[in-house]
Every structure is written in C-alpha cells, then in structure tokens.
XYZ file of N, CA and C in Angstrom:
639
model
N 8.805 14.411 -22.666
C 8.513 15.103 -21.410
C 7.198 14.603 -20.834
N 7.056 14.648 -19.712
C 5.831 13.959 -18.841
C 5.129 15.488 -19.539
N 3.448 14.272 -19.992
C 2.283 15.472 -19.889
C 1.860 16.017 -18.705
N 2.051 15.294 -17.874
C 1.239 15.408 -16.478
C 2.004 16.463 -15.430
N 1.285 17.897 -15.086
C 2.164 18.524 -14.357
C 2.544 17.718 -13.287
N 3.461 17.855 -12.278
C 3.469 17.186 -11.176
C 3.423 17.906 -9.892
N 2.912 17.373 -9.002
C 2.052 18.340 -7.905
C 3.900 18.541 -6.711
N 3.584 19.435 -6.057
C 4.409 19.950 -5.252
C 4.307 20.270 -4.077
N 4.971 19.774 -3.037
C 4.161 20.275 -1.398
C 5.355 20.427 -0.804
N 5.697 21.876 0.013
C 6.652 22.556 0.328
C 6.198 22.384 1.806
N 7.124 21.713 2.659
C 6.670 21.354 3.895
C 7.733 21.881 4.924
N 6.924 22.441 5.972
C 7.786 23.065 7.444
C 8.087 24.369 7.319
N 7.010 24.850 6.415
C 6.989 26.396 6.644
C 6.630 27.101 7.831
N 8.103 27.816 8.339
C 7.722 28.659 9.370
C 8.137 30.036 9.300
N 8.440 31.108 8.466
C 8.632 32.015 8.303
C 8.265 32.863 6.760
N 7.549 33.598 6.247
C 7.168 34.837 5.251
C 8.243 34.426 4.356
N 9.424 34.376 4.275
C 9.892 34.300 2.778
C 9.916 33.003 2.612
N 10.315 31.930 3.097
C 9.268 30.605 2.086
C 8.576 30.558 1.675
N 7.534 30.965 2.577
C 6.228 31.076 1.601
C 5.529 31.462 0.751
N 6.376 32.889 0.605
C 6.078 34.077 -0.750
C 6.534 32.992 -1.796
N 7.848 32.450 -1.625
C 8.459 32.090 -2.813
C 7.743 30.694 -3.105
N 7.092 30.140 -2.443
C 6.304 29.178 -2.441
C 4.682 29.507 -3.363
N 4.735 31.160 -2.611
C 3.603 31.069 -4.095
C 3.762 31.827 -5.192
N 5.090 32.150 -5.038
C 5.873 32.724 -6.473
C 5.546 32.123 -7.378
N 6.162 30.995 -6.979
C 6.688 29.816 -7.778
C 5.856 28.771 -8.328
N 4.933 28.674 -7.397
C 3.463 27.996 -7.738
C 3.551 26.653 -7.642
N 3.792 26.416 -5.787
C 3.738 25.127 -4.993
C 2.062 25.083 -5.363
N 1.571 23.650 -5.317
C 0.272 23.252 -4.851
C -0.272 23.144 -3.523
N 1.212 22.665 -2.421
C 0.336 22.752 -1.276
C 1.900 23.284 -0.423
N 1.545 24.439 0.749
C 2.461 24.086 1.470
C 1.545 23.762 3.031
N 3.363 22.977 3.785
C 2.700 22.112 5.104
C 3.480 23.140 6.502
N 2.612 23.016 7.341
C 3.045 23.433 8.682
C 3.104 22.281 9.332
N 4.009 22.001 10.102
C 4.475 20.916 10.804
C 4.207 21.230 12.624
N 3.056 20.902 13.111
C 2.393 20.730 14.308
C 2.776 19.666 14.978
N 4.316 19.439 15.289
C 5.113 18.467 16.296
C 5.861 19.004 16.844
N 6.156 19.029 18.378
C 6.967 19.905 18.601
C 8.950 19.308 18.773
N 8.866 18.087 18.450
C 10.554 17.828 18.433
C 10.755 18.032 16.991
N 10.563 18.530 16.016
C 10.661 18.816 14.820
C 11.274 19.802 14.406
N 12.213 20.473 14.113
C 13.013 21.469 14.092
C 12.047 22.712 13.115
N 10.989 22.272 12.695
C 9.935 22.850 11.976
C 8.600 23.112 11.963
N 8.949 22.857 13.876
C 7.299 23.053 14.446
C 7.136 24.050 14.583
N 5.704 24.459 14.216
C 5.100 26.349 14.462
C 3.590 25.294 15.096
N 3.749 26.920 16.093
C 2.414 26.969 16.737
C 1.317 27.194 16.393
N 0.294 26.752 16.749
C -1.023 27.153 15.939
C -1.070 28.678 15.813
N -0.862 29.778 16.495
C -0.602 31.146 16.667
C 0.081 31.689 14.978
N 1.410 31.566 15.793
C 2.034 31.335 14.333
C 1.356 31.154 12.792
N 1.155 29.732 12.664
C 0.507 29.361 11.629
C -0.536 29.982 11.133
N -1.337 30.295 11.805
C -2.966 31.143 11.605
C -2.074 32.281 10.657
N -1.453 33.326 11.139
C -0.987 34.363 10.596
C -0.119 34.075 9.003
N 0.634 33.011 9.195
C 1.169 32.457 7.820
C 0.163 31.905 6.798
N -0.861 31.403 6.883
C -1.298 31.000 6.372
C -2.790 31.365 6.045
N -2.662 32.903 6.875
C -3.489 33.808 6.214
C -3.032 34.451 5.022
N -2.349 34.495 4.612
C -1.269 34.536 3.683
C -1.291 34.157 2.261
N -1.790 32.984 2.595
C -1.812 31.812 1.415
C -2.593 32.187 0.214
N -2.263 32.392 -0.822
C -3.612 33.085 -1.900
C -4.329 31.909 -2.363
N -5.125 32.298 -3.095
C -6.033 30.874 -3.498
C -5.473 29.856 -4.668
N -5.775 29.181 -4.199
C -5.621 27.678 -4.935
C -4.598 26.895 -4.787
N -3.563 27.740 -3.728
C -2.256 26.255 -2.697
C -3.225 26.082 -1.574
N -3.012 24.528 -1.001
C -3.615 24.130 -0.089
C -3.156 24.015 1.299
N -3.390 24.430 2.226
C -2.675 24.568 3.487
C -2.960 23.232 3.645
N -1.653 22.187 3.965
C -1.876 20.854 5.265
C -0.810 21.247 6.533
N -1.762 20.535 7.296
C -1.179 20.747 9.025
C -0.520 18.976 8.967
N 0.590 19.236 9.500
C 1.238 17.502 9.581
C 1.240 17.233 10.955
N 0.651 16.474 11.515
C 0.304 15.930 13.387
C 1.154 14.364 12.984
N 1.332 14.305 14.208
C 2.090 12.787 14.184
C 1.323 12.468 15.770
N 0.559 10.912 15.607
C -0.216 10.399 16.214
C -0.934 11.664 16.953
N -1.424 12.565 16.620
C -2.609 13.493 17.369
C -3.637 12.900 18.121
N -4.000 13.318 19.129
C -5.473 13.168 19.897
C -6.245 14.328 18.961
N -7.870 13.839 19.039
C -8.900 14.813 19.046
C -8.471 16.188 19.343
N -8.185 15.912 20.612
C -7.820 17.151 21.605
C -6.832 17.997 20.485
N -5.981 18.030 20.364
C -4.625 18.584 19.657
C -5.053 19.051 18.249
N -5.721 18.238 17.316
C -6.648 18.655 16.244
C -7.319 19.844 16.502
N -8.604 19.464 17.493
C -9.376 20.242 17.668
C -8.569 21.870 18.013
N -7.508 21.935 18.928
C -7.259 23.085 18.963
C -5.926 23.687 17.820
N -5.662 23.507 17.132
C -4.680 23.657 16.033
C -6.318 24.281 14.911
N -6.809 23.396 14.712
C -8.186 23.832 13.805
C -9.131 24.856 14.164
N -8.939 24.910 15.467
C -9.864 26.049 15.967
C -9.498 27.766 15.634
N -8.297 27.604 15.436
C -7.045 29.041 15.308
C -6.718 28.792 13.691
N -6.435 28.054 12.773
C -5.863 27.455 11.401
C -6.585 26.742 10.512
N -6.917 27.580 9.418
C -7.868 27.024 8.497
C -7.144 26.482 7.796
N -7.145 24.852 7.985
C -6.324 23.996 6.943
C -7.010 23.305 6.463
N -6.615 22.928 5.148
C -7.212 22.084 4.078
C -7.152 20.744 3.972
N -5.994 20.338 4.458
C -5.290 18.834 4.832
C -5.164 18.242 5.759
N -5.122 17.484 6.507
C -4.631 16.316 7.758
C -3.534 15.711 6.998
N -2.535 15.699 7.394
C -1.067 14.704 6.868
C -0.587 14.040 8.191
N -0.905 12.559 8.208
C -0.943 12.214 9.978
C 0.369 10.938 9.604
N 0.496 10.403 11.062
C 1.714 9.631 11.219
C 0.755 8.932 12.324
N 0.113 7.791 11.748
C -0.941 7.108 12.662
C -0.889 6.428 12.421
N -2.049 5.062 12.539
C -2.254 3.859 11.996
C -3.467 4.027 10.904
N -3.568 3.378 10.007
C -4.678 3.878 9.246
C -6.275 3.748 9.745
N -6.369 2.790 10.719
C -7.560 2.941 11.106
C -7.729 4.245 12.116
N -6.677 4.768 12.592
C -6.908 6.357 13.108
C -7.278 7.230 12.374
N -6.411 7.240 11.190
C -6.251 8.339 9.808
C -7.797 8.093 9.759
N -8.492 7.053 9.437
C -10.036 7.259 9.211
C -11.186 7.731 9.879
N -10.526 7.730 11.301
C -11.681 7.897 12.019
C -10.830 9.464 12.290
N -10.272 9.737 11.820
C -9.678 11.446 11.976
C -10.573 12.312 10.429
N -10.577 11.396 9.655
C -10.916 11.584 8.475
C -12.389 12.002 8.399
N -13.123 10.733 8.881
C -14.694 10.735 9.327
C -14.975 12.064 10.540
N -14.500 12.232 11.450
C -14.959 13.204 12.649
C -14.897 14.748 12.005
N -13.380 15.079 11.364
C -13.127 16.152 11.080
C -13.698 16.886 9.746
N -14.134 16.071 9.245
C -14.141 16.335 7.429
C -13.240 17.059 6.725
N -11.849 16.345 6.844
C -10.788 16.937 6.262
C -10.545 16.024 5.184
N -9.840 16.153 4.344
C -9.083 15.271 3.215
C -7.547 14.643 4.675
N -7.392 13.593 4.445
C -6.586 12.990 4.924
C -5.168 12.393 4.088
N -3.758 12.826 4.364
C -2.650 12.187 3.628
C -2.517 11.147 4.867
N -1.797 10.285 4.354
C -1.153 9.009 5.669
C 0.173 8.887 5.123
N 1.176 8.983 6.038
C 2.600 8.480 6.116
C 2.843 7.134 5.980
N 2.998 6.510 5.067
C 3.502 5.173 4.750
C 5.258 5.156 4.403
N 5.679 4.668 5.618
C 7.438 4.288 5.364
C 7.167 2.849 4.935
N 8.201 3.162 4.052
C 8.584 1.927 3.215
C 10.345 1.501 3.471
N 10.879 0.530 3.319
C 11.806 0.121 3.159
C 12.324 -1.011 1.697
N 11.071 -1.868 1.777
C 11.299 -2.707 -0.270
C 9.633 -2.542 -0.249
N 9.754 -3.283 -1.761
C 8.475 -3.088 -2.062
C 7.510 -4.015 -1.743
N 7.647 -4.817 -0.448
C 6.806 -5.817 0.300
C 6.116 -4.589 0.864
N 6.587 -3.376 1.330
C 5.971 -2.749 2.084
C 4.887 -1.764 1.131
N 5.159 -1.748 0.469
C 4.497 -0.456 -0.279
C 2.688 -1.259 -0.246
N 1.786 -0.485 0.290
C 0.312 -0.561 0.194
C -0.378 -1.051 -1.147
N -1.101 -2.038 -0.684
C -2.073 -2.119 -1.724
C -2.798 -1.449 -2.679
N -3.808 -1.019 -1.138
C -5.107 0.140 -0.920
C -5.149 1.335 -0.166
N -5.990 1.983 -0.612
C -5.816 3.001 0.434
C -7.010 3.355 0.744
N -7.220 4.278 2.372
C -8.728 4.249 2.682
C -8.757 5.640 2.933
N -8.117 6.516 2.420
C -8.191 8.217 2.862
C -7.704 8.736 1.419
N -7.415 9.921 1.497
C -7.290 10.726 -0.190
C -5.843 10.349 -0.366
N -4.988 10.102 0.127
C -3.813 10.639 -0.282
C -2.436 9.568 0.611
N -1.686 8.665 -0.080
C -0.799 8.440 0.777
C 0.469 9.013 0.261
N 1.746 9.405 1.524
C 2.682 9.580 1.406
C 3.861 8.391 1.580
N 4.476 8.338 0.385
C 5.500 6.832 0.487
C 6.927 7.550 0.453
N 7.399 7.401 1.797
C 8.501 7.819 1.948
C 9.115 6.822 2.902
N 11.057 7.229 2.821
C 11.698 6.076 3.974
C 11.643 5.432 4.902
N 11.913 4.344 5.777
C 11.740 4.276 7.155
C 12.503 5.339 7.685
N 12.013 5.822 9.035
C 13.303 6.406 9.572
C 14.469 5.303 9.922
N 15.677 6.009 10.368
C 16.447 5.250 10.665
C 15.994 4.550 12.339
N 16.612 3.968 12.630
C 16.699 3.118 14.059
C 16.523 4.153 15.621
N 17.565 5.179 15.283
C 17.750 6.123 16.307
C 16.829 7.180 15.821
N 16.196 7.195 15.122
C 15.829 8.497 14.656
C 14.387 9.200 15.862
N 14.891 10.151 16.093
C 13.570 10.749 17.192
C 12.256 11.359 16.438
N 12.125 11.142 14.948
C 11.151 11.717 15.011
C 10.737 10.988 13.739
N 9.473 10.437 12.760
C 9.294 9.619 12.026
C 9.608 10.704 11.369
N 8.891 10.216 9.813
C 9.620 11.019 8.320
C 10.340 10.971 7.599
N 11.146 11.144 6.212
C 12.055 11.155 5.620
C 13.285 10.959 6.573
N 13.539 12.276 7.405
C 14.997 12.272 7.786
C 16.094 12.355 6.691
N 15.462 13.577 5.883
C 16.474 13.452 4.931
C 16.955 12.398 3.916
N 16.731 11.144 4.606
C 16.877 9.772 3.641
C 16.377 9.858 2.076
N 17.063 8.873 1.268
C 16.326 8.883 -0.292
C 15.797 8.031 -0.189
N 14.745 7.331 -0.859
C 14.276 6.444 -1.109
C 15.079 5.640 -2.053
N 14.730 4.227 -2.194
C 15.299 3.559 -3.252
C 14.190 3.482 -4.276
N 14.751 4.483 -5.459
C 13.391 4.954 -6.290
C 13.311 3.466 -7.478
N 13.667 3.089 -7.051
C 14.196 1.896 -8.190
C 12.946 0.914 -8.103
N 12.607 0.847 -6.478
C 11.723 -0.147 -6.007
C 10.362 0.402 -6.775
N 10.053 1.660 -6.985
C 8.675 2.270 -7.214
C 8.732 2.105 -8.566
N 9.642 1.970 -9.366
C 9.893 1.736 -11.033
C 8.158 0.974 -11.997
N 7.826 1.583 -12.064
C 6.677 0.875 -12.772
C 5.518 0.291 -11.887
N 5.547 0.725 -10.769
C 4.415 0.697 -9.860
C 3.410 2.120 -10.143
N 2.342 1.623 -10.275
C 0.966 2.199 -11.025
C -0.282 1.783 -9.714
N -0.167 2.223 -8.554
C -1.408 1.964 -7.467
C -2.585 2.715 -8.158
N -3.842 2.380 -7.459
C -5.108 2.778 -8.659
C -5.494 3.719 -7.252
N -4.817 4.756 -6.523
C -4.843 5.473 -5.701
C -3.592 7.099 -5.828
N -4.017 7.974 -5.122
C -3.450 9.171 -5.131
C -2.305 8.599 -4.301
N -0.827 9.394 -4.745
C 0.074 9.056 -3.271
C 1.002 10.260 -4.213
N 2.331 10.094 -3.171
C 3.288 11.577 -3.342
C 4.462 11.120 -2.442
N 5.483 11.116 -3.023
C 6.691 10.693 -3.008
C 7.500 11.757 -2.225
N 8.282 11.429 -1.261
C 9.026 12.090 0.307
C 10.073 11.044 0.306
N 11.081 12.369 0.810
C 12.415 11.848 1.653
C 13.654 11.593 0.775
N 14.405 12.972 1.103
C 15.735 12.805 0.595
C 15.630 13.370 -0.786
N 14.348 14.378 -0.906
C 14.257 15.105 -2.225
C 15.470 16.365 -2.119
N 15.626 16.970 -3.525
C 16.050 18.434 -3.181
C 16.190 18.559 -5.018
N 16.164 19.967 -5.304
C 16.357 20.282 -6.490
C 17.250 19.740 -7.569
N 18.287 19.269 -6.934
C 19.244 18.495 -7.945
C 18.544 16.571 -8.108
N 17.876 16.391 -7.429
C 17.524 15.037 -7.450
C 16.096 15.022 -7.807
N 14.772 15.927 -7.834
C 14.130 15.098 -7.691
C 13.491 15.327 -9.300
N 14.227 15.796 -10.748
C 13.821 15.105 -11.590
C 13.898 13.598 -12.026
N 15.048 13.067 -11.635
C 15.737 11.983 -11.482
C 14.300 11.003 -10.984
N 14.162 11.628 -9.705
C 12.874 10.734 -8.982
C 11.637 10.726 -9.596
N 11.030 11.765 -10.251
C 10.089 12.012 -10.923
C 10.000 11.168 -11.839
N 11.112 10.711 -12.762
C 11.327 9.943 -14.126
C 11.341 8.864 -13.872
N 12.132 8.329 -12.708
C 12.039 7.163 -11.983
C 10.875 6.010 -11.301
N 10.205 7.002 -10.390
C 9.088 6.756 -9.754
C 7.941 6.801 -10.750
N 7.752 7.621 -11.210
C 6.516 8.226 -12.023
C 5.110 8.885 -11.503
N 6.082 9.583 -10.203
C 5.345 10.237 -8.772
C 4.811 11.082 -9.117
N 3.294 11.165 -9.495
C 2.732 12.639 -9.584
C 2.816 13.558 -8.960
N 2.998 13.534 -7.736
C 3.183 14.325 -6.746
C 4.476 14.756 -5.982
N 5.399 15.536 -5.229
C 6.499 15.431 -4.152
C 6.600 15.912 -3.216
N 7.137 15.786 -2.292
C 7.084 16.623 -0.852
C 8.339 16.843 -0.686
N 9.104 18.049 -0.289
C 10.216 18.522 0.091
C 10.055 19.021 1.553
N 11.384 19.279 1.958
C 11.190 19.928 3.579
C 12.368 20.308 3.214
N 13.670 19.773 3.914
C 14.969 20.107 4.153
C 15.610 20.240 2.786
N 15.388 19.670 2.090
C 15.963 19.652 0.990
C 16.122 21.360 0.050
N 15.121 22.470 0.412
C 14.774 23.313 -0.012
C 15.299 24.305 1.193
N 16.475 23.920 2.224
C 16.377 25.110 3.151
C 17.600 25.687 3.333
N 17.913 26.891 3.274
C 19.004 26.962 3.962
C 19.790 27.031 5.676
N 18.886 26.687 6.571
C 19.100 26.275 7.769
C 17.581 25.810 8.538
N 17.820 24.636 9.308
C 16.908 23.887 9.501
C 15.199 24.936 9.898
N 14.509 24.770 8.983
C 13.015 25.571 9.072
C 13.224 26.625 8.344
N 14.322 27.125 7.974
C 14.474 28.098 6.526
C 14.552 28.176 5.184
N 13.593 28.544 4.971
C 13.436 27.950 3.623
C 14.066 28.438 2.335
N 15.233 28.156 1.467
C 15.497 29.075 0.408
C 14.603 29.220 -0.917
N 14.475 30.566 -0.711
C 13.441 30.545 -1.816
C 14.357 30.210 -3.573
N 15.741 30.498 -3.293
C 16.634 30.225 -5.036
C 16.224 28.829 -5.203
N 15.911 27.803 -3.465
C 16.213 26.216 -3.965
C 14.278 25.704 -4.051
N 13.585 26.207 -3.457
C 12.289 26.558 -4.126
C 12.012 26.792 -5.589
N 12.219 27.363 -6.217
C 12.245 27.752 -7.772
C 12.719 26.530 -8.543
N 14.246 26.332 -8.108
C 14.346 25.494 -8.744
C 13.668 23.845 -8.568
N 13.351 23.480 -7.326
C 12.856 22.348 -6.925
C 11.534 22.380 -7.479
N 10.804 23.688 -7.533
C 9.599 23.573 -8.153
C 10.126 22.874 -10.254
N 10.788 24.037 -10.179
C 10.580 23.886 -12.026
C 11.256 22.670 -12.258
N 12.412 21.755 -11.573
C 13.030 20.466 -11.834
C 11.858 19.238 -11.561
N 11.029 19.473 -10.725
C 10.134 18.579 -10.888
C 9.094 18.271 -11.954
N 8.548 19.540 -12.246
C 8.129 19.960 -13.156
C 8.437 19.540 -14.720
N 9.694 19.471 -14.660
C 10.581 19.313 -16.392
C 11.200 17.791 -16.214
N 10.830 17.462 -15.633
C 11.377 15.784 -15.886
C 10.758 14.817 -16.384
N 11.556 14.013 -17.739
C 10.815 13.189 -18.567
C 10.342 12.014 -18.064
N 9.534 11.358 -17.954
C 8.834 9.956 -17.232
C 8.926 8.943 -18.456
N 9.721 7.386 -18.106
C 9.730 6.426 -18.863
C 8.265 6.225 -19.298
C-alpha cells in the first residue's frame, strides 16, 4: 500500500451538501469554479457564504480561467481563498502569483509526454487532458488521461492529476501515475454542479487505498 496519503481536491462546489460531505470525508481542498460558461460557476456572493463554511485545515481554491486583475480583485474582495488555480500562460500565473500573494496551481493539458513540463515556477501544477477540439471550455472535460504516459515520471515539483477521474477509476490512476495528489469535478456528481456525497466517500477513500508500483 502507498505510505503516502494522497491529497484530494473536490472541485465545482456549488451547493451545502457537497461540501459537508467533503468535510465529512476529509477532502484537502475544495474548488469554486469562477467561470461563467462552466456548468459549475458560483458567484463570488454565493461562494463567500459556502465557504464560510469550510472548517479548518481544507483549503478553499477559486479556479479563474485567463482572469484580469480586475476579476481577481473582486472575487477576493467578497472570498477568502487560499488558492489561485488559473488557465493562463505561466508567465501570467506568476505575475498573478507575485501581485496577489496567493499560492498559485497552473493548468497544464497534456496530450503525450513531450508535453508534460519540466519546471515549474508557482506551487502547484495541474496535469490534466487537452480539451477536445470543440470543447467550449478548457479542463478535463471529463476526458481520462493516458495514465500510462505518467508511469514512472518523478518531477522534483508539486503537481495533481485531473480529468476523467471518478471513484471506480482513480485507484487505478493513483497506482499508475504515482499522483500524490487528485482533482475530481464531474466524476463525483450526480447532476452537473451536484455533488454526490455516496460518490465523495468513496472517491475520497479509493484514492486513498491504492497500492503504488
């Protein structure tokens, strides 16, 4: 069995019973999704109240995709979040990083492992799918990764594995990848932005219990 717990981030919380069961269950971080074509966007309004909520020691991240200042600044002004999880270029992610004094994740889609990053210049990357071609909005999209490609890749950096997770798969990925970390969204819901808390539990504890080569 892996010694290493493995971290958990329950993403596109927009309603009270995800999130209870989110800290039932004992996610590390959950995410509010601050885009509005996203079937899992909440308003800064919203969010403030959810995530007053939050007891100590899960970490609130806000997920922006290419944000201005502007849009930061007022999401942060109403929402005490712990994270930046951006969909930028990395020299944005830094200078979002530097202005705000947030911990910064960066969205890195991958498709083979030409793509997968060297280095990294913020706390945290996320290595998940390309979207598809048509797809309106970056992110997983539900997609799996081809965990095969990450097989014995050891970066001398934090990162956390997205896209196409869900409770029946992602010990599989865990053992595979050797992802300390995971991010779920859809995979955990029972209708798009609803979150089931039965597939919570288990997505938490299957990640959790999976043996790493």
């Amino acid at each position: 069995m892996s010694s290493v717990r493995t971290g958990v981030k329950i993403c596109g919380i927009t309603e009270e019973a995800g999130l209870e069961a989110c800290m039932k269950y004992g996610a590390d971080w959950v995410g509010f999704v601050f885009f509005e074509r996203s079937p899992r966007y909440i308003n800064a309004l919203r969010a403030k109240v959810l995530a007053g909520r939050v007891t100590d020691g899960i970490k609130k991240v806000g997920l922006f995709v290419r944000p201005g200042d502007a849009d930061l600044e007022r999401v942060l002004g109403q929402v005490d979040l712990d994270i930046l999880q951006l969909y930028t270029t990395p020299e944005r992610a830094l200078q979002i990083q530097a202005k705000f004094g947030l911990p910064v994740w960066l969205s890195i889609p991958v498709a083979s492992q030409a793509d997968l990053p060297q280095q990294n210049i913020v706390e945290r990357l996320v290595i998940e799918p390309k979207p598809p071609v048509n797809a309106t909005r970056p992110g997983g999209n539900a997609q799996r990764l081809n965990w095969d490609m990450l097989h014995g890749w050891k970066p001398a950096y934090l990162w956390m594995l997205a896209g196409g997770l869900n409770p029946e798969n992602v010990g599989q990925a865990v053992a595979t990848t050797g992802a300390a970390a995971v991010d779920v969204s859809s995979g955990v819901e029972s209708a798009p932005g609803i979150k089931n808390p039965d597939a919570i539990a288990r997505f938490i504890h299957n990640a959790r219990t999976s043996a790493v080569d």
